[in-house]
Amino acid sequence: MSAPEQKALDWLAANVRKPSGPLKVIACGGRDYADGTRVDRILSTIHEALQMDDLIHGGAMGADTLAASWAVRAGVRVREYQADWADLGRAAGPSRN
């Protein structure tokens, strides 16, 4: 783990407490992102500290699907919200978000 990653995760563990309601985490990133080990490590650390209820992603290849794969293995509910590129064209991403 890089020093900046460790610093961010240490801060998270020390300063962020699980909310009273469900914890929903959004995972997003590049379609060509391929470092599944890093995604697994970071999401596992967040989940260990805060007990995620839902992992939300946009269904794209890369970071989104890597995060969804982690969630399935970790027993975290996965919610996928794909953009409607066919009907909305370039407005699909901002419309979904």
Short mmCIF file of C-alpha atoms in Angstrom, two decimals:
data_model
loop_
_atom_site.label_atom_id
_atom_site.label_comp_id
_atom_site.label_asym_id
_atom_site.label_seq_id
_atom_site.Cartn_x
_atom_site.Cartn_y
_atom_site.Cartn_z
CA MET A 1 0.00 0.00 0.00
CA SER A 2 1.33 3.41 -0.86
CA ALA A 3 1.98 5.95 1.88
CA PRO A 4 -0.86 8.27 0.70
CA GLU A 5 -3.30 5.32 0.63
CA GLN A 6 -2.29 4.30 4.13
CA LYS A 7 -2.61 7.85 5.40
CA ALA A 8 -6.12 8.16 3.92
CA LEU A 9 -7.23 4.82 5.34
CA ASP A 10 -5.77 5.65 8.76
CA TRP A 11 -7.67 8.94 8.73
CA LEU A 12 -10.86 7.12 7.71
CA ALA A 13 -10.53 4.59 10.52
CA ALA A 14 -9.83 7.29 13.11
CA ASN A 15 -12.39 9.90 12.06
CA VAL A 16 -15.35 8.32 10.30
CA ARG A 17 -18.02 6.39 12.15
CA LYS A 18 -20.71 4.20 10.62
CA PRO A 19 -23.90 6.19 10.12
CA SER A 20 -27.07 5.17 11.93
CA GLY A 21 -28.60 4.10 8.61
CA PRO A 22 -27.21 1.93 5.83
CA LEU A 23 -23.72 2.74 4.57
CA LYS A 24 -23.69 3.06 0.79
CA VAL A 25 -20.35 3.37 -1.00
CA ILE A 26 -20.06 4.50 -4.61
CA ALA A 27 -17.26 2.95 -6.66
CA CYS A 28 -16.29 4.60 -9.90
CA GLY A 29 -13.19 4.95 -12.00
CA GLY A 30 -11.59 4.44 -15.35
CA ARG A 31 -12.81 1.82 -17.79
CA ASP A 32 -9.22 0.72 -18.30
CA TYR A 33 -8.40 0.50 -14.58
CA ALA A 34 -7.09 -3.01 -13.86
CA ASP A 35 -5.53 -3.06 -10.38
CA GLY A 36 -7.97 -5.45 -8.73
CA THR A 37 -5.61 -6.06 -5.83
CA ARG A 38 -5.67 -2.38 -4.92
CA VAL A 39 -9.46 -2.18 -5.24
CA ASP A 40 -9.84 -5.26 -3.02
CA ARG A 41 -7.44 -3.89 -0.41
CA ILE A 42 -9.06 -0.48 -0.16
CA LEU A 43 -12.66 -1.71 -0.16
CA SER A 44 -11.81 -4.42 2.38
CA THR A 45 -10.27 -1.82 4.67
CA ILE A 46 -13.30 0.45 4.39
CA HIS A 47 -15.65 -2.48 4.95
CA GLU A 48 -13.71 -3.68 7.97
CA ALA A 49 -13.85 -0.21 9.53
CA LEU A 50 -17.42 0.73 8.66
CA GLN A 51 -19.36 -2.39 7.57
CA MET A 52 -20.66 -1.38 4.14
CA ASP A 53 -24.27 -2.24 3.35
CA ASP A 54 -24.31 -1.43 -0.36
CA LEU A 55 -21.75 -0.91 -3.09
CA ILE A 56 -23.10 1.24 -5.91
CA HIS A 57 -21.49 1.36 -9.36
CA GLY A 58 -22.26 2.26 -12.95
CA GLY A 59 -21.65 -1.14 -14.54
CA ALA A 60 -18.70 -0.09 -16.69
CA MET A 61 -15.69 -2.29 -17.29
CA GLY A 62 -12.62 -1.51 -15.19
CA ALA A 63 -12.96 0.00 -11.72
CA ASP A 64 -16.73 -0.46 -11.53
CA THR A 65 -16.68 -4.20 -12.26
CA LEU A 66 -13.61 -4.78 -10.10
CA ALA A 67 -15.43 -3.17 -7.17
CA ALA A 68 -18.60 -5.15 -7.88
CA SER A 69 -16.61 -8.39 -7.92
CA TRP A 70 -15.12 -7.51 -4.54
CA ALA A 71 -18.59 -6.78 -3.13
CA VAL A 72 -19.96 -10.14 -4.25
CA ARG A 73 -17.04 -11.96 -2.60
CA ALA A 74 -17.44 -9.86 0.57
CA GLY A 75 -21.19 -10.41 0.83
CA VAL A 76 -21.99 -6.73 0.28
CA ARG A 77 -25.16 -5.96 -1.70
CA VAL A 78 -24.38 -4.65 -5.19
CA ARG A 79 -26.48 -1.97 -6.86
CA GLU A 80 -25.71 -1.22 -10.49
CA TYR A 81 -26.97 1.89 -12.23
CA GLN A 82 -26.00 1.89 -15.89
CA ALA A 83 -26.26 5.01 -17.99
CA ASP A 84 -28.82 4.91 -20.81
CA TRP A 85 -26.41 5.79 -23.60
CA ALA A 86 -28.75 4.54 -26.37
CA ASP A 87 -31.61 6.89 -25.50
CA LEU A 88 -29.79 9.81 -23.88
CA GLY A 89 -26.49 9.92 -25.77
CA ARG A 90 -23.83 12.08 -24.13
CA ALA A 91 -26.32 13.26 -21.51
CA ALA A 92 -26.67 9.72 -20.12
CA GLY A 93 -23.79 9.91 -17.64
CA PRO A 94 -24.78 13.23 -16.06
CA SER A 95 -28.47 12.20 -16.11
CA ARG A 96 -27.71 8.99 -14.21
CA ASN A 97 -25.41 10.72 -11.74
#
